[in-house]
Short mmCIF file of C-alpha atoms in Angstrom, two decimals:
data_model
loop_
_atom_site.label_atom_id
_atom_site.label_comp_id
_atom_site.label_asym_id
_atom_site.label_seq_id
_atom_site.Cartn_x
_atom_site.Cartn_y
_atom_site.Cartn_z
CA MET S 186 2.30 -64.31 -92.87
CA SER S 187 -1.25 -63.50 -92.00
CA ASP S 188 -1.90 -61.51 -88.86
CA ARG S 189 -5.64 -61.91 -88.92
CA PRO S 190 -7.21 -63.62 -85.91
CA VAL S 191 -7.85 -67.31 -86.40
CA SER S 192 -11.52 -67.84 -87.16
CA ARG S 193 -13.71 -68.93 -84.26
CA SER S 194 -17.18 -70.37 -84.29
CA ALA S 195 -20.04 -68.46 -82.71
CA PRO S 196 -20.48 -68.91 -78.96
CA SER S 197 -22.88 -71.61 -77.93
CA THR S 198 -26.13 -71.07 -76.06
CA ALA S 199 -24.50 -72.64 -73.01
CA GLU S 200 -21.74 -70.03 -73.13
CA ARG S 201 -24.26 -67.19 -73.40
CA ASP S 202 -26.14 -68.44 -70.35
CA ALA S 203 -23.23 -68.92 -67.95
CA PRO S 204 -24.40 -69.18 -64.32
CA ALA S 205 -23.62 -66.16 -62.19
CA GLY S 206 -21.79 -68.29 -59.64
CA GLY S 207 -19.44 -69.79 -62.21
CA LEU S 208 -16.86 -67.03 -61.87
CA ALA S 209 -16.81 -67.25 -58.07
CA ARG S 210 -16.19 -71.00 -58.20
CA TYR S 211 -13.54 -70.42 -60.83
CA VAL S 212 -11.68 -67.90 -58.65
CA VAL S 213 -11.66 -70.30 -55.67
CA ALA S 214 -10.48 -73.22 -57.81
CA ALA S 215 -7.78 -71.21 -59.59
CA ALA S 216 -6.48 -69.54 -56.42
CA LEU S 217 -6.18 -72.85 -54.53
CA ALA S 218 -4.52 -74.65 -57.43
CA ARG S 219 -2.05 -71.86 -58.04
CA CYS S 220 -1.18 -71.56 -54.36
CA GLY S 221 -0.23 -75.22 -54.48
CA ASP S 222 1.74 -74.86 -57.69
CA ALA S 223 3.64 -71.74 -56.60
CA GLY S 224 4.37 -72.84 -53.04
CA ALA S 225 5.64 -76.32 -53.83
CA VAL S 226 9.09 -75.21 -55.01
CA VAL S 227 9.80 -73.37 -51.76
CA GLY S 228 8.43 -76.29 -49.75
CA ILE S 229 10.58 -78.86 -51.57
CA VAL S 230 13.74 -76.83 -51.00
CA LEU S 231 12.93 -76.38 -47.31
CA LEU S 232 12.07 -80.07 -46.92
CA VAL S 233 15.44 -81.16 -48.30
CA THR S 234 17.61 -78.62 -46.51
CA SER S 235 15.83 -79.03 -43.15
CA THR S 236 16.59 -82.74 -43.16
CA GLY S 237 20.28 -82.35 -43.94
CA GLY S 238 20.11 -82.61 -47.71
CA SER S 239 22.59 -80.68 -49.81
CA GLY S 240 21.79 -77.48 -51.62
CA LEU S 241 22.53 -79.26 -54.88
CA LEU S 242 19.89 -81.91 -54.14
CA ALA S 243 17.39 -79.26 -53.04
CA GLY S 244 17.91 -77.35 -56.28
CA ALA S 245 17.64 -80.51 -58.37
CA LEU S 246 14.34 -81.55 -56.78
CA GLY S 247 13.06 -77.99 -57.07
CA ALA S 248 13.86 -78.12 -60.78
CA CYS S 249 12.00 -81.44 -61.02
CA ILE S 250 8.75 -79.68 -60.17
CA THR S 251 9.29 -76.63 -62.41
CA ALA S 252 11.01 -78.06 -65.50
CA PRO S 253 8.08 -80.33 -66.52
CA HIS S 254 5.99 -77.21 -67.12
CA LEU S 255 7.83 -77.03 -70.43
CA LEU S 256 6.06 -80.24 -71.47
CA GLY S 257 2.68 -78.67 -70.74
CA PRO S 258 1.67 -78.25 -74.40
CA PHE S 259 2.07 -81.99 -74.95
CA VAL S 260 -0.41 -82.84 -72.19
CA GLY S 261 -2.61 -79.79 -72.72
CA ARG S 262 -4.18 -81.08 -75.94
CA ARG S 263 -6.29 -83.41 -73.82
CA VAL S 264 -8.16 -80.36 -72.47
CA ASP S 265 -9.29 -79.50 -76.01
CA THR S 266 -10.11 -83.05 -77.13
CA ALA S 267 -11.93 -84.25 -74.00
CA ALA S 268 -15.70 -84.50 -73.87
CA ASP S 269 -15.50 -82.66 -70.55
CA GLY S 270 -12.36 -80.59 -70.02
CA ARG S 271 -13.23 -80.08 -66.35
CA ARG S 272 -12.54 -83.73 -65.64
CA VAL S 273 -9.12 -83.55 -67.25
CA ILE S 274 -8.12 -80.56 -65.13
CA ALA S 275 -9.64 -82.06 -61.97
CA ALA S 276 -7.76 -85.32 -62.59
CA ALA S 277 -4.54 -83.32 -62.99
CA CYS S 278 -5.22 -81.63 -59.62
CA VAL S 279 -5.75 -85.01 -57.94
CA LEU S 280 -2.60 -86.49 -59.53
CA TYR S 281 -0.61 -83.41 -58.48
CA ALA S 282 -1.80 -83.69 -54.88
CA VAL S 283 -1.29 -87.45 -54.64
CA THR S 284 2.21 -87.51 -56.15
CA LEU S 285 3.36 -84.50 -54.12
CA ALA S 286 2.02 -86.00 -50.88
CA THR S 287 3.60 -89.36 -51.70
CA ALA S 288 6.95 -87.70 -52.34
CA VAL S 289 6.75 -85.92 -48.98
CA LEU S 290 5.62 -88.95 -46.96
CA THR S 291 8.28 -91.24 -48.46
CA TRP S 292 11.11 -88.70 -48.32
CA GLN S 293 14.23 -90.24 -46.75
CA THR S 294 12.73 -93.74 -46.96
CA VAL S 295 13.17 -94.12 -50.73
CA PRO S 296 16.08 -93.14 -53.03
CA ALA S 297 16.22 -89.48 -54.04
CA LEU S 298 15.70 -90.58 -57.65
CA VAL S 299 12.27 -91.97 -56.75
CA THR S 300 11.39 -88.71 -55.01
CA GLY S 301 12.51 -86.85 -58.11
CA VAL S 302 10.23 -88.95 -60.32
CA LEU S 303 7.26 -88.33 -58.01
CA VAL S 304 7.93 -84.60 -57.88
CA ALA S 305 8.36 -84.47 -61.67
CA ALA S 306 5.00 -86.24 -62.08
CA ALA S 307 3.42 -83.49 -59.99
CA GLY S 308 5.24 -80.85 -62.03
CA LEU S 309 3.88 -82.34 -65.25
CA CYS S 310 0.37 -81.55 -63.99
CA GLY S 311 1.35 -77.95 -63.21
CA PRO S 312 0.51 -76.50 -66.65
CA LEU S 313 -3.09 -77.69 -66.29
CA LEU S 314 -3.31 -75.89 -62.95
CA THR S 315 -2.22 -72.63 -64.58
CA GLY S 316 -2.89 -72.19 -68.30
CA GLY S 317 -5.30 -75.13 -68.40
CA ILE S 318 -7.63 -73.60 -65.83
CA SER S 319 -7.38 -70.17 -67.50
CA SER S 320 -8.54 -71.65 -70.79
CA ARG S 321 -11.90 -72.49 -69.16
CA LEU S 322 -12.65 -68.88 -68.22
CA PRO S 323 -14.00 -67.56 -71.57
CA ALA S 324 -16.69 -70.23 -71.70
CA ILE S 325 -17.68 -69.59 -68.07
CA VAL S 326 -18.24 -65.84 -68.30
CA GLY S 327 -19.75 -65.74 -71.79
CA PRO S 328 -18.87 -63.89 -75.00
CA ASP S 329 -19.36 -60.28 -73.83
CA GLN S 330 -15.95 -58.61 -74.09
CA HIS S 331 -16.44 -56.27 -71.12
CA THR S 332 -17.40 -59.21 -68.88
CA GLN S 333 -14.47 -61.27 -70.13
CA ARG S 334 -11.99 -58.46 -69.50
CA ARG S 335 -13.31 -58.02 -65.94
CA ALA S 336 -13.04 -61.77 -65.36
CA GLN S 337 -9.46 -61.70 -66.67
CA GLY S 338 -8.70 -59.22 -63.90
CA TRP S 339 -9.89 -61.84 -61.42
CA ASP S 340 -7.71 -64.41 -63.15
CA VAL S 341 -4.66 -62.18 -62.84
CA ALA S 342 -5.49 -61.84 -59.15
CA THR S 343 -5.52 -65.62 -58.67
CA TYR S 344 -2.00 -65.80 -60.11
CA GLY S 345 -0.94 -63.01 -57.77
CA ILE S 346 -2.56 -64.74 -54.80
CA GLY S 347 -0.92 -68.01 -55.74
CA GLY S 348 2.51 -66.47 -56.16
CA THR S 349 2.25 -64.54 -52.88
CA VAL S 350 0.13 -66.65 -50.54
CA GLY S 351 1.48 -70.06 -51.60
CA PRO S 352 5.14 -69.44 -50.66
CA SER S 353 4.09 -67.39 -47.61
CA VAL S 354 1.93 -70.21 -46.24
CA VAL S 355 4.77 -72.66 -46.81
CA ALA S 356 7.22 -70.42 -44.96
CA ALA S 357 4.81 -69.91 -42.06
CA LEU S 358 3.81 -73.57 -41.67
CA SER S 359 7.42 -74.69 -42.05
CA GLY S 360 8.42 -72.53 -39.11
CA TRP S 361 5.38 -73.43 -37.01
CA LEU S 362 5.21 -77.16 -37.83
CA SER S 363 7.52 -78.51 -40.53
CA PRO S 364 8.16 -78.25 -44.29
CA ALA S 365 6.50 -81.66 -44.70
CA ALA S 366 3.32 -80.37 -43.06
CA ALA S 367 3.41 -77.28 -45.27
CA LEU S 368 3.66 -79.38 -48.44
CA LEU S 369 0.84 -81.66 -47.30
CA ALA S 370 -1.29 -78.56 -46.72
CA LEU S 371 -0.61 -77.53 -50.33
CA ALA S 372 -1.62 -80.99 -51.53
CA VAL S 373 -4.92 -80.67 -49.63
CA ALA S 374 -5.52 -77.24 -51.19
CA VAL S 375 -5.05 -78.67 -54.68
CA LEU S 376 -7.39 -81.56 -53.86
CA VAL S 377 -10.05 -79.04 -52.84
CA ALA S 378 -9.37 -77.21 -56.11
CA SER S 379 -10.18 -80.40 -58.02
CA VAL S 380 -13.65 -80.49 -56.43
CA CYS S 381 -14.16 -76.81 -57.27
CA VAL S 382 -13.14 -77.42 -60.89
CA LEU S 383 -15.78 -80.14 -61.22
CA GLY S 384 -18.28 -77.60 -59.90
CA LEU S 385 -17.63 -75.20 -62.77
CA PRO S 386 -20.39 -74.87 -65.39
CA PHE S 387 -20.20 -77.59 -68.03
CA ARG S 388 -19.45 -76.46 -71.55
CA PRO S 389 -19.68 -78.86 -74.49
CA PRO S 390 -16.40 -79.35 -76.38
CA THR S 391 -15.84 -77.00 -79.30
CA HIS S 392 -14.69 -79.78 -81.62
CA GLY S 393 -18.26 -81.12 -81.85
CA GLY S 394 -17.08 -84.71 -81.62
CA ASP S 395 -14.42 -84.38 -84.31
CA THR S 396 -11.21 -84.58 -82.26
CA ASP S 397 -9.15 -84.68 -85.45
CA ALA S 398 -10.06 -81.01 -85.87
CA VAL S 399 -8.01 -80.21 -82.77
CA PRO S 400 -4.40 -79.57 -83.86
CA ARG S 401 -1.51 -81.35 -82.18
CA PRO S 402 1.09 -79.44 -80.11
CA TRP S 403 3.66 -78.68 -82.81
CA PRO S 404 1.06 -77.64 -85.42
CA THR S 405 -0.52 -75.44 -82.74
CA LEU S 406 2.83 -73.73 -82.16
CA ALA S 407 3.20 -73.31 -85.93
CA LEU S 408 -0.29 -71.80 -86.04
CA MET S 409 0.73 -69.35 -83.31
CA ALA S 410 3.82 -68.41 -85.31
CA ARG S 411 1.76 -67.79 -88.47
CA CYS S 412 -0.92 -65.67 -86.80
CA GLY S 413 0.68 -62.29 -86.13
CA HIS S 414 -1.53 -61.54 -83.14
CA LEU S 415 -0.57 -64.78 -81.40
CA ARG S 416 3.06 -64.47 -82.49
CA ARG S 417 3.33 -61.06 -80.87
CA THR S 418 1.53 -62.33 -77.79
CA GLY S 419 4.16 -65.06 -77.51
CA TYR S 420 7.33 -63.05 -77.84
CA MET S 421 6.11 -60.06 -75.82
CA THR S 422 5.01 -62.36 -72.99
CA MET S 423 8.39 -64.10 -73.06
CA LEU S 424 10.49 -60.95 -72.96
CA VAL S 425 8.42 -59.27 -70.26
CA ALA S 426 8.61 -62.46 -68.15
CA LEU S 427 12.37 -62.66 -68.68
CA SER S 428 12.78 -59.05 -67.62
CA MET S 429 10.51 -59.15 -64.58
CA ALA S 430 12.29 -62.28 -63.32
CA SER S 431 15.30 -60.09 -62.59
CA LEU S 432 13.49 -58.12 -59.86
CA PRO S 433 13.74 -60.67 -57.00
CA VAL S 434 17.45 -61.22 -57.74
CA THR S 435 18.06 -57.49 -57.96
CA ALA S 436 16.18 -56.96 -54.68
CA VAL S 437 18.78 -59.00 -52.81
CA HIS S 438 21.64 -56.92 -54.18
CA LEU S 439 19.85 -53.60 -53.72
CA THR S 440 19.85 -54.16 -49.96
CA THR S 441 23.64 -53.80 -50.08
CA VAL S 442 23.40 -50.71 -52.30
CA PHE S 443 20.98 -49.03 -49.87
CA GLY S 444 22.79 -50.24 -46.76
CA VAL S 445 19.87 -52.17 -45.27
CA GLY S 446 19.68 -55.74 -43.95
CA ALA S 447 19.51 -58.64 -46.39
CA ALA S 448 16.06 -59.56 -45.06
CA ALA S 449 14.77 -56.27 -46.50
CA ALA S 450 14.86 -57.91 -49.94
CA GLY S 451 11.65 -59.63 -48.85
CA VAL S 452 10.05 -56.22 -48.38
CA LEU S 453 10.81 -55.32 -52.01
CA THR S 454 9.44 -58.59 -53.38
CA ALA S 455 6.37 -58.25 -51.13
CA ALA S 456 5.84 -54.72 -52.47
CA TYR S 457 5.94 -56.15 -55.99
CA GLY S 458 3.33 -58.75 -55.02
CA VAL S 459 1.06 -56.18 -53.38
CA GLY S 460 1.37 -53.96 -56.44
CA ASN S 461 0.49 -56.89 -58.67
CA LEU S 462 -2.65 -57.60 -56.67
CA ALA S 463 -3.56 -53.91 -56.69
CA GLY S 464 -3.12 -53.83 -60.46
CA SER S 465 -5.43 -56.80 -60.88
CA VAL S 466 -8.06 -55.06 -58.76
CA VAL S 467 -7.85 -52.03 -61.04
CA VAL S 468 -8.41 -54.28 -64.06
CA MET S 469 -11.45 -55.80 -62.35
CA VAL S 470 -12.97 -52.41 -61.55
CA ARG S 471 -12.02 -50.83 -64.88
CA PRO S 472 -11.60 -53.64 -67.43
CA LEU S 473 -9.18 -53.07 -70.29
CA ARG S 474 -10.70 -51.69 -73.47
CA GLY S 475 -9.61 -51.93 -77.06
CA ASP S 476 -7.57 -54.25 -79.23
CA PRO S 477 -5.42 -56.63 -77.14
CA ASP S 478 -2.55 -56.28 -79.62
CA ARG S 479 -2.33 -52.55 -79.00
CA LEU S 480 -2.97 -52.97 -75.27
CA MET S 481 0.02 -55.31 -74.97
CA ARG S 482 2.32 -52.74 -76.61
CA VAL S 483 1.06 -49.86 -74.49
CA LEU S 484 1.19 -51.79 -71.21
CA ALA S 485 4.58 -53.35 -72.00
CA ALA S 486 5.91 -49.83 -72.55
CA ALA S 487 4.36 -48.87 -69.20
CA VAL S 488 6.16 -51.80 -67.55
CA VAL S 489 9.41 -50.28 -68.83
CA LEU S 490 8.57 -47.11 -66.90
CA GLY S 491 8.17 -49.21 -63.77
CA LEU S 492 11.59 -50.76 -64.32
CA VAL S 493 13.10 -47.32 -64.92
CA ALA S 494 11.65 -46.23 -61.58
CA VAL S 495 13.44 -49.17 -59.91
CA VAL S 496 16.74 -48.26 -61.58
CA LEU S 497 16.52 -44.59 -60.63
CA SER S 498 15.41 -45.17 -57.02
CA PRO S 499 17.74 -43.08 -54.83
CA GLU S 500 16.82 -44.76 -51.53
CA PHE S 501 15.18 -47.86 -50.13
CA GLY S 502 11.77 -46.27 -49.49
CA VAL S 503 11.51 -45.10 -53.08
CA ALA S 504 12.56 -48.55 -54.29
CA ILE S 505 9.67 -50.09 -52.35
CA VAL S 506 7.23 -47.81 -54.17
CA ALA S 507 8.94 -48.52 -57.51
CA TYR S 508 8.64 -52.28 -57.00
CA GLY S 509 4.94 -51.84 -56.23
CA ILE S 510 4.42 -49.78 -59.38
CA ALA S 511 6.26 -52.37 -61.48
CA GLY S 512 4.03 -55.12 -60.06
CA ALA S 513 0.84 -53.17 -60.77
CA LEU S 514 1.87 -52.41 -64.36
CA ASN S 515 2.83 -56.01 -64.99
CA ALA S 516 -0.62 -57.10 -63.79
CA GLY S 517 -2.16 -54.90 -66.47
CA PHE S 518 0.14 -56.34 -69.13
CA PHE S 519 -0.68 -59.90 -68.03
CA ALA S 520 -4.41 -59.13 -68.31
CA ALA S 521 -3.80 -57.90 -71.86
CA THR S 522 -2.06 -61.17 -72.78
CA LEU S 523 -5.01 -63.15 -71.37
CA ALA S 524 -7.33 -61.06 -73.55
CA ALA S 525 -5.12 -61.73 -76.57
CA ARG S 526 -5.10 -65.48 -75.98
CA THR S 527 -8.86 -65.48 -75.51
CA GLU S 528 -9.74 -63.36 -78.53
CA TYR S 529 -7.13 -64.53 -81.05
CA ALA S 530 -6.87 -68.27 -80.31
CA PRO S 531 -9.03 -70.71 -82.27
CA ARG S 532 -11.69 -72.11 -79.95
CA HIS S 533 -10.82 -75.72 -80.77
CA ALA S 534 -7.19 -75.14 -79.69
CA ARG S 535 -7.70 -72.52 -76.98
CA GLY S 536 -6.42 -74.73 -74.18
CA GLN S 537 -3.22 -75.50 -76.06
CA VAL S 538 -2.60 -71.84 -76.90
CA PHE S 539 -3.02 -70.87 -73.25
CA ILE S 540 -0.67 -73.64 -72.13
CA TRP S 541 1.91 -72.94 -74.87
CA VAL S 542 2.14 -69.28 -73.85
CA ALA S 543 2.35 -70.29 -70.17
CA ALA S 544 5.17 -72.75 -70.94
CA LEU S 545 7.09 -70.15 -72.93
CA LYS S 546 6.58 -67.65 -70.11
CA ILE S 547 7.92 -70.03 -67.47
CA THR S 548 10.93 -70.88 -69.63
CA SER S 549 11.71 -67.20 -70.13
CA GLY S 550 11.28 -66.47 -66.43
CA SER S 551 13.79 -69.17 -65.55
CA ALA S 552 16.22 -67.79 -68.14
CA GLY S 553 15.68 -64.30 -66.74
CA THR S 554 16.55 -65.42 -63.23
CA ALA S 555 19.75 -67.07 -64.47
CA LEU S 556 20.66 -64.01 -66.56
CA ALA S 557 20.05 -61.67 -63.64
CA GLY S 558 22.30 -63.77 -61.42
CA ALA S 559 25.08 -63.45 -63.98
CA LEU S 560 24.65 -59.71 -64.58
CA THR S 561 24.44 -58.57 -60.97
CA GLY S 562 28.18 -59.18 -60.78
CA PHE S 563 28.61 -55.95 -62.75
CA ASP S 564 26.05 -53.85 -60.90
CA ALA S 565 22.84 -54.55 -59.00
CA ARG S 566 20.75 -52.54 -61.48
CA VAL S 567 22.22 -53.94 -64.72
CA PRO S 568 19.70 -56.82 -65.03
CA VAL S 569 16.81 -54.36 -64.73
CA VAL S 570 18.33 -52.07 -67.36
CA VAL S 571 18.84 -55.00 -69.73
CA GLY S 572 15.27 -56.15 -69.09
CA ALA S 573 13.87 -52.70 -69.86
CA LEU S 574 15.80 -52.60 -73.15
CA LEU S 575 14.54 -56.06 -74.13
CA ILE S 576 10.94 -55.04 -73.51
CA LEU S 577 11.43 -51.88 -75.55
CA ALA S 578 12.84 -54.00 -78.38
CA ALA S 579 9.77 -56.25 -78.20
CA VAL S 580 7.41 -53.26 -78.30
CA LEU S 581 9.28 -51.80 -81.28
CA ALA S 582 9.28 -55.14 -83.13
CA SER S 583 5.56 -55.57 -82.51
CA LEU S 584 4.80 -52.06 -83.71
CA ILE S 585 6.89 -52.45 -86.87
CA GLU S 586 5.45 -55.79 -87.93
CA TYR S 587 1.92 -54.64 -87.15
CA SER S 588 2.43 -51.49 -89.24
CA VAL S 589 4.01 -53.40 -92.12
CA ALA S 590 1.20 -55.95 -92.11
CA GLY S 591 -1.35 -53.14 -92.05
CA SER S 592 0.25 -51.33 -94.99
CA ARG S 593 0.28 -54.57 -97.02
CA ALA S 594 -3.39 -55.13 -96.24
CA ARG S 595 -4.21 -51.64 -97.56
CA ARG S 596 -2.42 -52.23 -100.88
CA PRO S 597 -4.50 -53.30 -103.91
CA ALA S 598 -4.83 -57.07 -104.19
CA SER S 599 -2.92 -57.04 -107.49
CA GLU S 600 0.15 -55.64 -105.68
CA ARG S 601 0.15 -58.11 -102.81
CA GLY S 602 1.55 -61.02 -104.72
CA ALA S 603 0.77 -64.26 -102.95
CA VAL S 604 -1.40 -62.60 -100.33
CA ARG S 605 -4.95 -63.84 -100.55
CA PRO S 606 -7.40 -61.14 -101.74
CA GLY S 607 -9.32 -59.64 -98.85
CA ALA S 608 -7.08 -61.11 -96.18
CA ASP S 609 -6.70 -58.98 -93.10
CA GLU S 610 -2.93 -58.88 -92.67
CA ARG S 611 -3.10 -57.68 -89.15
#
């Protein structure tokens, strides 16, 4: 199977002349949207439990807002086929805010099933608030690789801000006012994000009016499986996400190992978040250089070192530092995956590729959390060890298939059998 990047048309004049303020508006829009997306789960759980709902119901409604992310690729195609992708994403932000606010305001006055449907409708918009918004970035900042890599550092930061600030704001407002007020604040933030998205620079659609040229979700996934660069981006992203999802679960159990209070688990997860933000700042100041395929392998291997540091931490203070290092290294790896999606995806299916990878990442993260919960029964550090081994396996698999593809590409055409003459197998 060919590993060569899928062909992309030359950047348009509009892309080359991106307004300087486009990136700033993008960062505001992305940060607000992702705060809303990341904080909603915590808010839903607090809303249910604070009003006497069972833990089972809280978990079920929480799942209603996260599980629909898996359907993201099936709604994401609209971003690539629309005459103006900004309007699709802005509409998703509005629908997210309205359905979430409606679920909150009608809670306890309608059946839980109705609340679940409303929350699921909001969750279905989630992929457009994450991968969908990210797919707009390449056209905003222009074709220069150095500029794109710096902008990807900002994008990583918006995910870090969303994952840290969103839940923190919910926790603070829930204690000060109520979980309902916290969720309504998130809805307002996402509404503001919709306005910011409409303020992004307009870029004409890459399909040139021929929407049939935009592949459908399953063919897009098949395309990703055929293209070695995108295939490796997919499975490395999934395994790193699965492994890193063990860290919050492990943090809870490490407090017992180190003999500190259970609340100290929050310190470890906060250290991870701070490290992640610090890593994104480093990528902004010193953008990644080189082939994204190689960068993913190198940075995934570096993430393993961060996990090893967590496993070998002899005391709580060292564990805090190790969690911060792991977060920073993961930020670098995430930036490399954004570069891979940008540079290897076909322009007419870029939005779908971004959303497919995001959906696979979320699925793997959920599986990693469940796996960590099962493995901590043996030892608090076992999930981290297993995660490190899985990442190493992914790095090794990527290196082997890249090397094999490269050796086939160097063979004379007469010895390559069905391989098309001149095809770049990498």
